[in-house]
Amino acid sequence: MAIQDSASQIVKYVGGKDNINTLIHCSTRLRFTLNDFDKADLDKIKGVDGVLGAVIAGGQCQVIIGNDVVEMFDAVQNVLGKGFKGNATAKSKQSIGHIVLDFIIGVFQPLVPAIAGGGILKALLMLVAMFGWMSDKSQTYQVLNLIGGAPLYLLPLLVAVTAAQKLNVNPLVAISVVGVLILPDIATMLAKGTEIFGLHVLNVTYSSQVFPAILSVLLYAAMEKFFTKYSPKPIRIFFVPMMSMLITAPLTLLFLGPLGYVVGQYFVNIILFLNTHLGWVATALLAGVLPFMVATGMHKPMIPYVVATFSSMGKEALYLPASLAHNISESGTCFAVALRTKDSTLRSTAISAGISAFFGITEPALYGVTLQHKRALSSVIIGSVVGGIYIGIAGINAFTLVGPGLASMPMFVDKSDPMNLIKAFIGFGISFAVSFTAGLFLWKNEESTVDDKEEKDINVSEELDAPVSGKVVALSEVPDDVFSQGLLGKGIAVVPSEGKLYAPADGKIEMIFDTKHALGMKTNSGAEVLFHIGLDTVQLNGKYFDVKVEPNQEVKKGDLLETFDLDAIKEAGFNPITMMIVTNQNDYSVDAEIENQADNEGIQPVLNIAKLGV
């Protein structure tokens, strides 16, 4: 009953049933596409029993559940009703980029279970054959191997289903249109040379391809909507699919199919080029940043690359091997925290999260342990990078799309190179050992100084002014999840009324970004403060910004640090909202004064910070 109550609250806090366009789930998250993301109350969602966290990223409202995601998804479906198909009537406030990203994730995310299941089956069969328990020449082996390979071979049809569902068009007609590409007779005709309306059709093998199917369904969706609008109702049941197929299938064979095939090849080649020229560095760097990518859900756009790589090469050598290093590092760190912490609640959470990460599910570890503790996160990054270096140098390849963990290690079985699995286990061990050791040495029981109020002693306190004139707002109101979720630290934001950035306190300038849109200083009390002018203004590459200070320069409260052309930034299409964040928040208590702040009253106190000491 409790999970049903939680489901009802989740639906309520995402804006209600009428605000939900679509709902899917992955291995740990409920993924809502909303008509109005402003109606989602992330803070209240996070407070729901059973919810580990919530972010808006990738064009979705992602509610992190963890291992109980399937049960929660079913409970939410019960709240929405069996016939729920989403309400897309409201005007979406999403940007084009979010819409495209939401479409890509919506198409590829549902493919993962089928591809992973078939891939692991093929890997287990290879293990069985390598140990001599079954001959790979036997008919039983060959039939089972074909079963495991079916999802990848039929990938165009699977994509047709997910794309049609995402576009709200008839999935059966979409399958029929895309199915033309892999008909045996069509494949034979293409091999011999075929013309349609006097135009030559390129000989392309479409089995296991994804982009031709996506382009085909996009065209079919446009045709279905067009003919539905203008077709007489009495003949619509056959006329719409007939005309849609008649136009879409030939155009796909002539143009869209070859175009999608080329796009897929270039997509894979770009990644392979980077991987070839950067080598193990690419694997190590990716492993190191995966905690932040997974935390914001931005690792999901990697799925199209992985699927495309599998379909063209049958293996993948960057993202999944890097994920192995990251996943196991999360586990090692959690077990280290469980040993070192004096907090019984944190110990219980760390053990449970460590077990989940050991088997490839990292969100409980990320949201329950590592993102909440800077030292734990540092341990994860160290383990991920070191493990990623070995994995990259060893050249480990993955052969199916599934989260790397102990149970899914057969994904690294390579019939032509038995050492690939051994190297993967070595990478597994290195990542775990390094992160576990780093966690033991780096962990500090900060909770003892925070929970014991009577023994805690405030040594240094300071009041920070607003860095710019304008309307002071809570950091949670910033339309960027990195800031609004407090991933960089606590602070405030200001909607500026003039383009001047001032020092909020006495201190020293420590860092100035090359693009001039951000700089950092350390106050005399030791607080590390980051100023970030605008959202995505890094793309301006320093244009419209003029920094008045230099690194290591001493400044006084009220000194002019930087000027920026507020009107030009707005005209360029960028949001000029300016953030001031205390990044070493584990060493400080940070209290924002948002209430009673009026617009355009000039510089005013907005943050009270106090250094924590024992």
XYZ file of C-alpha atoms in Angstrom:
614
model
C 0.000 0.000 0.000
C 2.888 2.291 0.780
C 4.265 2.077 -2.751
C 0.840 2.960 -4.148
C 0.729 6.043 -1.940
C 4.173 7.035 -3.184
C 3.033 6.576 -6.783
C 0.045 8.853 -6.202
C 2.304 11.532 -4.728
C 4.738 11.288 -7.637
C 1.922 11.799 -10.160
C 0.649 14.731 -8.117
C 4.039 16.432 -7.842
C 4.950 16.092 -11.531
C 1.903 18.237 -12.229
C -0.879 15.688 -12.281
C -2.123 13.234 -14.865
C -3.000 15.960 -17.386
C 0.593 17.228 -17.359
C 2.082 13.853 -18.317
C 2.774 13.325 -22.010
C 4.631 10.009 -21.843
C 6.071 7.740 -19.167
C 8.759 5.075 -19.521
C 11.271 3.605 -17.115
C 14.868 2.396 -17.301
C 16.740 0.237 -14.814
C 16.479 2.775 -11.982
C 14.363 5.770 -13.063
C 10.861 6.772 -13.965
C 11.136 9.046 -17.013
C 8.300 11.526 -17.497
C 7.893 13.698 -20.566
C 5.793 16.601 -19.324
C 3.749 19.213 -21.126
C 4.878 21.889 -18.663
C 8.051 21.172 -16.710
C 7.458 24.237 -14.528
C 4.618 22.350 -12.835
C 6.965 19.655 -11.535
C 7.971 20.225 -7.896
C 11.323 18.443 -7.621
C 11.751 19.170 -3.923
C 8.448 17.521 -3.052
C 9.173 14.590 -5.372
C 12.468 13.990 -3.528
C 10.560 13.825 -0.265
C 8.317 10.977 -1.419
C 8.961 7.658 0.289
C 10.966 5.406 -2.025
C 12.398 8.231 -4.160
C 16.193 8.648 -4.154
C 16.275 11.846 -6.172
C 14.744 13.812 -9.043
C 16.211 15.874 -11.870
C 15.033 17.455 -15.089
C 17.530 16.458 -17.749
C 17.538 15.238 -21.308
C 14.076 16.625 -21.925
C 12.576 14.468 -19.167
C 11.607 14.668 -15.526
C 13.609 11.765 -14.130
C 12.546 10.302 -10.796
C 15.291 8.067 -9.384
C 13.818 5.013 -7.650
C 16.591 2.426 -7.650
C 16.007 -1.309 -7.524
C 12.214 -0.986 -7.010
C 11.670 0.964 -10.227
C 9.537 -1.738 -11.891
C 7.179 -1.934 -8.924
C 6.951 1.860 -8.736
C 6.333 2.084 -12.483
C 3.460 -0.403 -12.201
C 2.037 1.550 -9.254
C 2.206 4.815 -11.215
C 0.539 3.096 -14.164
C -2.264 2.048 -11.821
C -2.677 5.659 -10.729
C -2.795 6.835 -14.340
C -5.216 4.116 -15.401
C -4.885 1.207 -17.811
C -5.984 3.217 -20.821
C -3.578 6.089 -20.212
C -1.792 7.129 -23.394
C -0.545 10.526 -22.307
C -1.932 13.995 -22.706
C -0.087 15.872 -25.423
C -2.740 18.543 -25.921
C -1.003 21.141 -23.795
C 1.626 23.265 -25.443
C 5.089 22.044 -24.499
C 7.566 24.557 -23.158
C 10.545 22.426 -24.162
C 13.298 23.721 -26.390
C 14.042 22.083 -29.730
C 17.139 20.504 -28.232
C 15.135 18.940 -25.414
C 12.496 17.656 -27.833
C 15.125 16.003 -30.032
C 16.923 14.502 -27.037
C 13.660 13.251 -25.565
C 12.799 11.611 -28.902
C 16.193 9.895 -29.153
C 16.030 8.578 -25.587
C 12.401 7.531 -26.065
C 13.329 5.512 -29.153
C 16.492 3.837 -27.856
C 15.840 3.358 -24.129
C 13.118 0.677 -24.560
C 15.443 -1.313 -26.848
C 17.941 -2.061 -24.087
C 16.216 -5.080 -22.408
C 15.829 -6.999 -25.685
C 19.373 -6.251 -26.877
C 20.858 -6.979 -23.448
C 18.923 -10.220 -23.024
C 19.891 -11.536 -26.444
C 23.496 -10.421 -26.073
C 24.005 -12.070 -22.693
C 22.441 -15.287 -24.053
C 24.959 -15.334 -26.927
C 27.810 -14.629 -24.495
C 26.761 -17.464 -22.183
C 26.539 -19.823 -25.167
C 30.100 -18.922 -26.149
C 31.236 -19.658 -22.586
C 29.467 -23.010 -22.678
C 31.179 -23.843 -25.977
C 34.591 -22.647 -24.749
C 34.336 -24.951 -21.700
C 33.386 -27.829 -23.982
C 29.955 -28.344 -22.455
C 28.244 -28.019 -25.838
C 29.511 -28.124 -29.398
C 29.053 -24.912 -31.325
C 28.341 -27.125 -34.349
C 25.274 -28.727 -32.775
C 21.832 -27.714 -33.939
C 20.783 -26.883 -30.370
C 23.651 -24.392 -30.078
C 22.906 -22.855 -33.458
C 19.194 -22.422 -32.691
C 19.911 -20.848 -29.290
C 22.533 -18.599 -30.875
C 20.021 -17.416 -33.464
C 17.564 -16.677 -30.655
C 20.191 -14.523 -28.955
C 20.965 -12.725 -32.209
C 17.331 -12.081 -33.159
C 16.944 -8.707 -31.346
C 19.976 -7.230 -33.112
C 19.011 -8.621 -36.524
C 15.444 -7.342 -36.157
C 16.597 -3.987 -34.765
C 14.891 -1.994 -37.562
C 11.524 -3.476 -36.569
C 12.119 -2.809 -32.861
C 13.039 0.778 -33.683
C 9.888 1.061 -35.805
C 7.795 0.145 -32.750
C 9.489 2.515 -30.305
C 9.631 5.397 -32.799
C 5.960 4.938 -33.723
C 4.979 4.909 -30.044
C 6.998 8.057 -29.436
C 5.358 9.789 -32.418
C 1.876 8.475 -31.535
C 1.286 6.811 -34.907
C 0.141 3.295 -35.806
C 3.011 0.972 -34.795
C 1.812 -1.947 -36.928
C 1.856 0.108 -40.104
C 5.251 1.503 -39.092
C 6.567 -2.069 -38.730
C 5.152 -2.913 -42.144
C 6.890 0.045 -43.770
C 10.254 -0.579 -42.110
C 9.883 -4.334 -42.621
C 10.220 -3.758 -46.356
C 13.903 -2.986 -45.766
C 14.694 -6.475 -44.447
C 12.376 -8.596 -46.594
C 14.464 -11.503 -47.979
C 13.129 -10.928 -51.505
C 13.980 -7.222 -51.350
C 17.498 -8.049 -50.143
C 17.908 -10.419 -53.086
C 16.668 -7.800 -55.568
C 18.977 -5.140 -54.154
C 21.953 -7.481 -54.471
C 21.147 -8.098 -58.152
C 20.474 -4.419 -58.891
C 17.033 -2.801 -58.755
C 15.327 0.324 -60.046
C 12.195 2.095 -58.844
C 10.548 4.559 -61.237
C 13.744 4.461 -63.286
C 15.947 5.377 -60.309
C 18.674 3.011 -59.137
C 18.310 1.642 -55.604
C 21.550 1.303 -53.643
C 22.392 -2.142 -52.312
C 22.382 -1.657 -48.540
C 22.035 -4.349 -45.872
C 19.464 -2.943 -43.471
C 19.339 -5.682 -40.855
C 20.684 -4.402 -37.505
C 20.470 -0.771 -38.725
C 18.673 1.890 -36.684
C 18.901 5.236 -38.461
C 17.195 4.144 -41.724
C 14.273 2.903 -39.637
C 14.073 6.164 -37.683
C 14.020 8.280 -40.860
C 11.420 5.994 -42.400
C 9.084 6.239 -39.401
C 9.496 10.026 -39.276
C 8.341 10.244 -42.889
C 5.543 7.743 -42.262
C 4.332 9.782 -39.275
C 4.115 12.881 -41.459
C 2.262 10.950 -44.164
C -0.190 9.408 -41.693
C -1.071 12.772 -40.205
C -1.409 14.355 -43.655
C -3.699 11.703 -45.145
C -5.717 11.387 -41.921
C -6.450 15.094 -42.130
C -7.595 15.067 -45.765
C -8.969 11.531 -46.207
C -12.774 10.979 -46.240
C -13.740 9.173 -43.051
C -15.495 6.193 -44.737
C -12.269 5.090 -46.484
C -9.761 6.275 -43.892
C -9.211 2.807 -42.384
C -7.459 1.529 -45.523
C -6.702 4.677 -47.516
C -4.412 6.280 -44.901
C -2.109 3.252 -44.366
C -2.153 2.428 -48.097
C -1.067 5.897 -49.212
C 1.415 6.229 -46.341
C 3.072 2.932 -47.244
C 2.954 3.668 -50.975
C 4.904 6.885 -50.496
C 7.126 6.059 -47.523
C 8.501 2.648 -48.550
C 9.833 3.646 -52.031
C 11.271 6.924 -50.720
C 12.970 5.014 -47.919
C 14.522 2.530 -50.352
C 15.646 5.297 -52.711
C 16.790 8.022 -50.331
C 16.117 7.728 -46.598
C 17.541 4.217 -46.164
C 20.918 4.996 -47.780
C 21.008 8.362 -45.969
C 20.343 6.716 -42.604
C 22.968 4.073 -43.319
C 25.580 6.752 -44.104
C 24.610 8.768 -41.010
C 25.037 5.674 -38.851
C 28.435 4.910 -40.369
C 29.712 8.457 -39.843
C 28.308 8.467 -36.305
C 30.299 5.358 -35.430
C 33.412 6.465 -37.325
C 33.612 9.758 -35.403
C 33.587 7.947 -32.068
C 36.071 5.367 -33.338
C 38.330 8.159 -34.579
C 38.370 9.780 -31.144
C 38.893 6.429 -29.459
C 41.720 5.494 -31.842
C 43.588 8.780 -31.492
C 42.989 9.350 -27.789
C 43.214 5.670 -26.853
C 43.115 4.889 -23.157
C 42.886 8.592 -22.325
C 39.351 8.684 -23.753
C 38.292 5.671 -21.671
C 39.827 7.089 -18.489
C 38.295 10.541 -18.975
C 34.863 9.137 -19.756
C 35.007 6.864 -16.706
C 35.965 9.863 -14.558
C 33.028 12.022 -15.661
C 30.419 9.249 -15.671
C 29.326 9.968 -12.059
C 28.147 13.398 -13.173
C 26.653 12.108 -16.440
C 24.683 9.393 -14.645
C 23.584 11.829 -11.917
C 21.993 14.109 -14.512
C 20.808 11.313 -16.811
C 23.055 12.524 -19.609
C 24.611 9.085 -20.098
C 21.463 7.964 -21.910
C 22.300 9.809 -25.162
C 25.273 7.412 -25.415
C 22.859 4.553 -26.132
C 22.360 5.453 -29.837
C 26.132 5.393 -30.317
C 26.434 1.997 -28.598
C 23.543 0.490 -30.578
C 24.929 1.857 -33.855
C 28.396 0.517 -33.017
C 27.047 -2.939 -32.220
C 25.025 -3.015 -35.432
C 28.038 -2.138 -37.593
C 30.959 -3.716 -35.700
C 29.426 -6.204 -33.290
C 31.346 -4.759 -30.343
C 31.952 -1.513 -28.426
C 35.231 -0.349 -26.886
C 34.585 2.979 -25.132
C 31.370 3.650 -23.230
C 30.613 0.201 -21.767
C 34.221 -0.555 -20.734
C 34.379 2.903 -19.099
C 31.065 2.127 -17.376
C 32.621 -1.023 -15.914
C 35.307 1.080 -14.213
C 32.739 3.571 -12.911
C 30.119 1.094 -11.706
C 32.570 -1.003 -9.731
C 34.267 2.104 -8.311
C 30.907 3.195 -6.931
C 30.651 -0.186 -5.247
C 34.161 -0.110 -3.791
C 33.674 3.376 -2.385
C 30.337 2.470 -0.793
C 31.825 -0.531 0.997
C 34.711 1.643 2.217
C 32.258 4.232 3.542
C 30.290 1.468 5.252
C 33.448 0.419 7.117
C 34.598 3.919 8.055
C 31.405 5.797 8.878
C 30.070 6.073 12.426
C 26.582 6.857 11.152
C 24.504 3.660 11.307
C 21.958 4.964 8.790
C 24.655 5.865 6.271
C 26.334 2.495 6.848
C 23.119 0.652 6.007
C 22.577 2.780 2.905
C 26.177 2.315 1.763
C 26.048 -1.474 2.080
C 22.819 -1.724 0.090
C 24.048 0.740 -2.542
C 27.419 -1.008 -2.757
C 25.747 -4.327 -3.514
C 23.583 -2.725 -6.216
C 26.592 -1.042 -7.844
C 28.505 -4.346 -7.664
C 25.835 -5.730 -9.977
C 25.790 -2.675 -12.255
C 23.069 -0.411 -10.803
C 24.750 2.791 -9.617
C 21.975 5.307 -8.884
C 21.429 4.159 -5.264
C 25.158 4.623 -4.659
C 25.297 7.987 -6.423
C 22.270 9.575 -4.785
C 22.475 7.773 -1.476
C 26.195 8.087 -0.766
C 28.758 9.509 -3.179
C 27.102 12.702 -4.425
C 26.329 13.673 -0.844
C 29.934 13.371 0.321
C 32.780 15.057 -1.542
C 35.427 12.655 -0.260
C 33.399 9.641 -1.360
C 32.882 11.177 -4.799
C 36.628 11.798 -5.056
C 37.228 8.116 -4.288
C 34.853 7.085 -7.063
C 36.584 9.361 -9.568
C 40.033 8.043 -8.576
C 38.914 4.426 -8.927
C 37.124 5.145 -12.209
C 40.109 6.905 -13.777
C 42.672 4.306 -12.670
C 40.407 1.437 -13.726
C 39.650 3.266 -16.979
C 43.370 3.655 -17.720
C 43.927 -0.097 -17.430
C 40.767 -0.947 -19.365
C 41.709 1.479 -22.140
C 45.286 0.224 -22.390
C 44.108 -3.397 -22.349
C 41.709 -2.617 -25.213
C 38.718 -4.369 -23.650
C 35.633 -4.754 -25.850
C 31.996 -5.211 -24.814
C 29.632 -7.330 -26.866
C 26.198 -6.489 -25.561
C 24.381 -3.434 -24.229
C 23.826 -3.882 -20.500
C 25.061 -2.174 -17.358
C 28.439 -3.746 -16.480
C 28.461 -5.589 -13.177
C 29.249 -8.982 -11.715
C 26.186 -10.736 -13.150
C 26.653 -9.228 -16.617
C 30.379 -9.938 -17.013
C 29.624 -12.426 -19.836
C 29.100 -9.281 -21.941
C 32.896 -9.263 -22.312
C 33.147 -12.819 -23.680
C 35.012 -12.799 -27.014
C 35.227 -16.094 -28.845
C 38.211 -14.882 -30.867
C 40.018 -13.516 -27.783
C 39.377 -15.450 -24.543
C 41.657 -13.015 -22.682
C 39.119 -10.192 -23.178
C 36.982 -11.567 -20.329
C 40.040 -12.091 -18.115
C 41.168 -8.508 -18.743
C 37.661 -7.295 -17.909
C 37.778 -9.088 -14.556
C 41.196 -7.552 -13.887
C 39.724 -4.102 -14.664
C 36.848 -5.009 -12.331
C 39.300 -5.822 -9.553
C 41.475 -2.733 -10.093
C 38.498 -0.377 -10.050
C 37.112 -1.940 -6.878
C 40.449 -2.118 -5.058
C 41.536 1.435 -5.913
C 38.207 3.039 -5.046
C 37.890 0.969 -1.858
C 41.407 1.919 -0.740
C 40.895 5.581 -1.650
C 37.611 5.554 0.227
C 39.254 4.173 3.361
C 41.988 6.820 3.336
C 39.953 9.829 2.193
C 36.804 9.338 4.256
C 36.289 11.673 7.168
C 33.460 11.316 9.650
C 32.063 14.774 9.063
C 28.735 13.743 10.484
C 30.213 13.689 14.003
C 30.769 17.444 13.848
C 27.397 18.136 12.268
C 25.101 15.949 14.304
C 26.528 16.799 17.726
C 25.206 20.346 18.037
C 26.595 20.920 21.511
C 30.187 20.074 20.538
C 30.133 21.957 17.228
C 31.893 25.293 17.416
C 31.455 28.067 14.866
C 34.880 29.654 14.350
C 34.344 32.057 11.461
C 31.214 33.677 10.063
C 30.804 36.073 7.176
C 28.100 37.911 5.280
C 28.282 37.943 1.469
C 26.645 40.640 -0.631
C 24.899 39.982 -3.914
C 27.538 40.050 -6.685
C 25.331 42.021 -9.099
C 22.357 44.364 -8.848
C 18.976 42.850 -9.625
C 16.372 40.450 -8.342
C 17.737 37.808 -5.960
C 16.166 34.354 -6.404
C 16.693 30.924 -4.926
C 19.231 28.721 -6.670
C 16.475 26.159 -7.191
C 14.783 28.573 -9.620
C 17.717 28.526 -12.055
C 16.614 26.676 -15.234
C 19.698 24.468 -15.231
C 19.872 21.269 -13.196
C 23.569 21.567 -12.357
C 22.807 24.753 -10.399
C 19.222 24.166 -9.284
C 20.025 20.725 -7.844
C 22.983 22.164 -5.919
C 25.491 19.842 -7.594
C 28.181 22.555 -7.417
C 27.216 23.854 -3.987
C 24.767 26.133 -2.176
C 24.206 29.777 -2.988
C 21.887 32.243 -4.703
C 21.123 33.552 -8.173
C 20.426 37.089 -9.365
C 18.471 38.230 -12.401
C 20.805 41.167 -13.200
C 19.630 44.700 -13.896
C 23.109 45.893 -14.919
C 26.241 44.244 -16.267
C 28.638 44.675 -13.362
C 30.001 41.948 -11.084
C 31.309 43.009 -7.672
C 33.245 41.236 -4.929
C 30.780 40.122 -2.226
C 33.499 40.101 0.454
C 37.213 40.649 1.021
C 39.367 37.923 -0.489
C 41.598 36.821 -3.364
C 40.811 35.921 -6.979
C 41.762 32.301 -7.538
C 40.521 31.427 -11.018
C 39.264 33.108 -14.188
C 37.788 30.997 -16.987
C 39.271 31.566 -20.429
C 35.772 32.345 -21.688
C 35.426 35.005 -18.953
C 31.860 33.958 -18.120
C 32.919 32.572 -14.747
C 35.508 33.287 -12.100
C 36.278 32.133 -8.590
C 37.571 33.737 -5.425
C 38.390 32.720 -1.873
C 37.142 34.970 0.894
C 39.347 35.817 3.855
C 37.371 33.314 5.924
C 38.321 30.558 3.459
C 35.024 30.196 1.581
C 35.529 29.254 -2.073
C 33.013 31.238 -4.112
C 32.177 30.658 -7.774
C 30.505 33.327 -9.924
C 28.832 32.137 -13.116
C 27.374 34.796 -15.428
C 24.517 33.447 -17.548
C 23.538 29.986 -18.763
C 25.492 28.385 -21.620
C 27.391 31.683 -22.050
C 30.573 29.642 -22.418
C 29.498 29.489 -26.080
C 30.162 33.246 -26.397
C 33.880 32.464 -25.963
C 34.522 35.661 -23.991
C 32.513 37.998 -26.209
C 30.650 40.722 -24.262
C 32.744 40.087 -21.104
C 35.531 42.300 -19.698
C 37.389 41.027 -16.624
C 38.895 43.755 -14.424
C 40.981 41.549 -12.123
C 43.718 38.926 -12.388
C 44.358 35.582 -10.660
C 45.892 35.903 -7.167
C 44.783 39.538 -6.950
C 43.573 40.693 -3.532
C 40.144 42.373 -3.625
C 37.928 44.220 -1.177
C 34.173 43.940 -0.742
C 32.515 46.040 -3.432
C 35.467 46.015 -5.858
C 34.456 45.711 -9.521
C 35.510 42.270 -10.755
C 34.012 42.174 -14.232
C 31.643 43.944 -16.598
C 29.397 42.313 -19.179
C 27.104 43.624 -21.908
C 23.742 42.591 -20.499
C 21.680 43.635 -23.531
C 24.025 41.964 -26.025
C 23.947 38.695 -24.069
C 20.144 38.741 -24.102
C 20.031 39.565 -27.817
C 22.362 36.632 -28.492
C 19.686 34.391 -26.979
C 21.317 33.605 -23.630
C 19.813 33.822 -20.145
C 22.011 36.284 -18.146
C 20.977 34.982 -14.702
C 24.083 35.078 -12.495
C 24.923 32.519 -9.827
C 27.070 32.872 -6.670
C 27.894 29.493 -5.152
C 29.950 28.383 -2.143
C 31.686 25.318 -3.578
C 33.370 24.042 -0.385
C 30.002 23.640 1.290
C 31.107 20.693 3.421
C 33.250 23.130 5.423
C 30.580 25.829 5.764
C 26.996 26.328 6.743
C 25.358 28.418 4.034
C 22.097 30.288 4.647
C 20.522 32.304 1.846
C 18.460 35.426 2.500
C 15.954 35.449 -0.357
C 12.858 36.892 1.288
C 12.244 40.647 1.269
C 14.772 41.188 -1.526
C 13.434 43.792 -3.952
C 14.323 44.377 -7.599
C 17.033 46.809 -8.657
C 17.964 47.982 -5.175
C 21.659 47.574 -5.793
C 24.064 45.350 -3.894
C 22.648 43.792 -0.729
C 23.546 41.020 1.761
C 22.241 37.666 0.527
C 24.354 34.885 2.082
C 25.351 34.135 5.647
C 28.188 31.621 5.822
C 29.860 30.110 8.861
C 32.914 27.897 8.949
C 32.450 24.640 10.809
C 35.083 23.523 13.254
C 35.459 21.375 16.360
